[in-house]
Amino acid sequence: ILLHGFWGSPRDWTALTMKLPLGLRLWIPDLYQPGPLAPHHSLSEWTEHFLEEIEMQFGSEPVQVVGYSMGGRLALQALVKNPARFRRALLLSAR
């Protein structure tokens, strides 16, 4: 899972995704699109929706997440709420 930053979009990850192995399951949500991960949700609501979306996308298998800036802060909230859901996390510039 790749989460973009505040001024970003899923396209920010294009160069990285081109270097990843073929067949790797990726989910790169647009955090500004209407829906369960839209910015109008509270942090608590967003975290619940994010964990639900992970379940729908990947089932029960632990996932890896990379978050940049705002995406890193959001990922951190999910990690704190449900650490067993994540196999590995990389938080970049998330202070």
Coordinates of N, CA and C in Angstrom, one line a residue:
I1 N 0.9 -1.2 0.0 CA 0.0 0.0 0.0 C 0.9 1.2 0.0
L2 N 0.6 2.2 -0.9 CA 1.4 3.4 -1.0 C 0.5 4.6 -0.7
L3 N 0.8 5.4 0.3 CA 0.0 6.5 0.6 C 0.7 7.8 0.3
H4 N 0.1 8.7 -0.5 CA 0.8 9.9 -0.9 C 0.7 11.0 0.2
G5 N 1.4 12.1 0.0 CA 1.4 13.2 0.9 C 0.3 14.2 0.6
F6 N 0.3 15.2 1.5 CA -0.7 16.3 1.5 C -0.9 16.9 0.1
W7 N 0.2 17.3 -0.5 CA 0.1 18.0 -1.8 C 0.2 17.0 -3.0
G8 N 0.2 15.7 -2.7 CA 0.4 14.7 -3.7 C -0.8 14.0 -4.3
S9 N -0.5 13.0 -5.0 CA -1.5 12.1 -5.6 C -0.9 10.7 -5.9
P10 N -1.7 9.8 -6.2 CA -1.1 8.4 -6.5 C 0.0 8.5 -7.6
R11 N -0.1 9.4 -8.5 CA 1.0 9.5 -9.5 C 2.4 9.7 -9.0
D12 N 2.4 10.2 -7.7 CA 3.8 10.4 -7.1 C 4.6 9.1 -7.0
W13 N 3.9 8.0 -7.0 CA 4.5 6.7 -6.8 C 4.9 6.0 -8.1
T14 N 4.6 6.7 -9.3 CA 4.9 6.0 -10.6 C 6.3 5.5 -10.8
A15 N 7.3 6.4 -10.5 CA 8.7 5.9 -10.7 C 9.0 4.7 -9.8
L16 N 8.5 4.7 -8.6 CA 8.8 3.6 -7.7 C 8.1 2.3 -8.2
T17 N 6.8 2.4 -8.6 CA 6.1 1.2 -9.1 C 6.7 0.6 -10.3
M18 N 7.3 1.4 -11.1 CA 7.9 0.8 -12.3 C 9.2 0.0 -12.0
K19 N 9.7 0.1 -10.8 CA 10.9 -0.7 -10.4 C 10.5 -1.9 -9.5
L20 N 9.2 -2.0 -9.2 CA 8.8 -3.2 -8.4 C 8.6 -4.4 -9.3
P21 N 8.7 -5.6 -8.7 CA 8.5 -6.8 -9.4 C 7.1 -6.9 -10.1
L22 N 7.0 -7.4 -11.3 CA 5.7 -7.7 -11.9 C 4.9 -8.6 -11.0
G23 N 3.6 -8.4 -11.0 CA 2.7 -9.3 -10.3 C 2.5 -8.9 -8.8
L24 N 3.3 -7.9 -8.4 CA 3.1 -7.5 -7.0 C 1.8 -6.8 -6.8
R25 N 1.0 -7.2 -5.8 CA -0.3 -6.5 -5.6 C 0.0 -5.2 -4.9
L26 N -0.5 -4.2 -5.6 CA -0.4 -2.8 -5.1 C -1.8 -2.2 -4.9
W27 N -1.9 -1.3 -3.9 CA -3.0 -0.5 -3.8 C -2.5 0.9 -3.5
I28 N -2.9 1.9 -4.3 CA -2.4 3.2 -4.2 C -3.6 4.1 -4.2
P29 N -4.3 4.3 -3.0 CA -5.5 5.1 -3.0 C -5.3 6.6 -3.2
D30 N -6.2 7.2 -3.8 CA -6.2 8.7 -3.9 C -6.9 9.2 -2.7
L31 N -6.2 9.8 -1.8 CA -6.7 10.3 -0.6 C -7.6 11.5 -0.7
Y32 N -7.8 12.0 -1.9 CA -8.7 13.2 -2.1 C -9.9 12.9 -2.9
Q33 N -10.1 11.7 -3.3 CA -11.3 11.3 -4.0 C -12.4 11.1 -3.0
P34 N -13.7 11.3 -3.5 CA -14.8 11.0 -2.6 C -14.8 9.5 -2.2
G35 N -15.3 9.3 -1.0 CA -15.3 7.9 -0.6 C -14.8 7.7 0.8
P36 N -14.6 6.5 1.2 CA -14.3 6.2 2.6 C -12.9 6.8 3.1
L37 N -12.0 7.1 2.2 CA -10.7 7.7 2.6 C -10.6 9.2 2.3
A38 N -11.8 9.8 2.0 CA -11.8 11.2 1.7 C -11.4 12.0 2.9
P39 N -10.9 13.2 2.7 CA -10.4 14.1 3.8 C -11.5 14.6 4.8
H40 N -12.8 14.5 4.4 CA -13.8 15.0 5.3 C -14.0 14.2 6.6
H41 N -13.5 13.0 6.6 CA -13.6 12.1 7.8 C -12.7 12.5 8.9
S42 N -13.1 12.2 10.1 CA -12.2 12.5 11.2 C -11.1 11.4 11.1
L43 N -10.0 11.7 11.9 CA -8.9 10.8 11.8 C -9.3 9.4 12.3
S44 N -10.1 9.3 13.3 CA -10.6 8.0 13.8 C -11.4 7.3 12.8
E45 N -12.3 8.0 12.1 CA -13.2 7.4 11.1 C -12.3 7.0 9.9
W46 N -11.3 7.8 9.5 CA -10.5 7.5 8.4 C -9.7 6.2 8.7
T47 N -9.2 6.1 9.9 CA -8.5 4.9 10.3 C -9.3 3.6 10.2
E48 N -10.5 3.7 10.7 CA -11.5 2.6 10.6 C -11.7 2.2 9.1
H49 N -12.0 3.2 8.3 CA -12.3 3.0 6.9 C -11.1 2.4 6.2
F50 N -9.9 2.9 6.5 CA -8.7 2.4 5.9 C -8.5 0.9 6.2
L51 N -8.7 0.5 7.5 CA -8.5 -0.9 7.9 C -9.6 -1.8 7.2
E52 N -10.8 -1.3 7.1 CA -11.8 -2.0 6.4 C -11.4 -2.2 4.9
E53 N -10.9 -1.1 4.3 CA -10.5 -1.2 2.9 C -9.4 -2.2 2.7
I54 N -8.4 -2.2 3.6 CA -7.4 -3.2 3.5 C -7.9 -4.6 3.6
E55 N -8.9 -4.9 4.4 CA -9.5 -6.2 4.5 C -10.2 -6.5 3.2
M56 N -10.9 -5.6 2.6 CA -11.5 -5.9 1.3 C -10.5 -6.1 0.2
Q57 N -9.4 -5.4 0.2 CA -8.4 -5.5 -0.9 C -7.5 -6.7 -0.7
F58 N -7.2 -7.1 0.5 CA -6.1 -8.1 0.7 C -6.6 -9.2 1.6
G59 N -7.8 -9.2 2.1 CA -8.2 -10.3 3.0 C -7.5 -10.2 4.3
S60 N -7.2 -11.3 4.9 CA -6.6 -11.2 6.3 C -5.1 -11.2 6.3
E61 N -4.4 -11.3 5.1 CA -3.0 -11.3 5.1 C -2.4 -10.0 5.5
P62 N -1.3 -10.0 6.3 CA -0.7 -8.8 6.7 C -0.1 -8.1 5.5
V63 N -0.1 -6.8 5.5 CA 0.3 -6.0 4.4 C 1.5 -5.1 4.7
Q64 N 2.1 -4.6 3.7 CA 3.2 -3.6 3.8 C 2.7 -2.3 3.4
V65 N 3.1 -1.2 4.1 CA 2.6 0.1 3.8 C 3.8 1.1 3.8
V66 N 3.7 2.0 2.8 CA 4.7 3.1 2.7 C 3.8 4.3 2.7
G67 N 4.1 5.2 3.6 CA 3.4 6.5 3.6 C 4.4 7.6 3.6
Y68 N 4.1 8.6 2.8 CA 4.9 9.8 2.7 C 4.1 11.0 3.3
S69 N 4.8 11.7 4.2 CA 4.2 12.9 4.8 C 2.8 12.6 5.4
M70 N 1.8 13.3 4.9 CA 0.5 13.0 5.5 C 0.1 11.5 5.4
G71 N 0.5 10.9 4.3 CA 0.2 9.4 4.1 C 0.9 8.6 5.2
G72 N 2.1 9.1 5.6 CA 2.8 8.4 6.7 C 2.1 8.6 8.0
R73 N 1.6 9.8 8.3 CA 0.9 10.0 9.5 C -0.4 9.2 9.6
L74 N -1.1 9.1 8.5 CA -2.3 8.3 8.4 C -2.0 6.8 8.6
A75 N -0.9 6.4 8.0 CA -0.5 5.0 8.2 C -0.2 4.7 9.6
L76 N 0.5 5.7 10.3 CA 0.9 5.5 11.7 C -0.4 5.3 12.5
Q77 N -1.4 6.0 12.3 CA -2.7 5.8 13.0 C -3.2 4.4 12.9
A78 N -3.2 3.9 11.7 CA -3.6 2.5 11.4 C -2.7 1.5 12.1
L79 N -1.4 1.8 12.1 CA -0.5 0.9 12.8 C -0.7 0.8 14.3
V80 N -1.0 2.0 14.9 CA -1.3 2.0 16.3 C -2.6 1.3 16.6
K81 N -3.6 1.5 15.8 CA -4.9 0.9 16.0 C -4.8 -0.7 15.8
N82 N -4.1 -1.1 14.9 CA -4.1 -2.6 14.6 C -2.7 -3.0 14.0
P83 N -1.7 -3.1 14.9 CA -0.3 -3.4 14.5 C -0.2 -4.8 13.8
A84 N -1.0 -5.7 14.2 CA -0.9 -7.1 13.6 C -1.3 -7.1 12.2
R85 N -2.0 -6.1 11.7 CA -2.5 -6.0 10.3 C -1.4 -5.7 9.3
F86 N -0.2 -5.3 9.9 CA 0.9 -4.8 9.0 C 2.1 -5.7 9.2
R87 N 2.6 -6.1 8.1 CA 3.9 -6.9 8.1 C 5.1 -6.0 8.3
R88 N 5.0 -4.9 7.6 CA 6.1 -3.9 7.5 C 5.5 -2.5 7.2
A89 N 6.2 -1.5 7.7 CA 5.8 -0.1 7.4 C 7.1 0.7 7.2
L90 N 7.0 1.6 6.2 CA 8.0 2.6 6.0 C 7.3 4.0 6.0
L91 N 7.6 4.8 7.0 CA 7.0 6.2 7.1 C 8.1 7.2 6.7
L92 N 7.8 8.0 5.7 CA 8.8 8.9 5.2 C 8.3 10.4 5.5
S93 N 9.2 11.2 6.1 CA 8.9 12.6 6.4 C 7.5 12.7 7.1
A94 N 7.3 11.8 8.0 CA 6.0 11.9 8.8 C 6.1 12.6 10.1
R95 N 7.4 13.1 10.4 CA 7.7 13.7 11.7 C 7.4 12.8 12.8

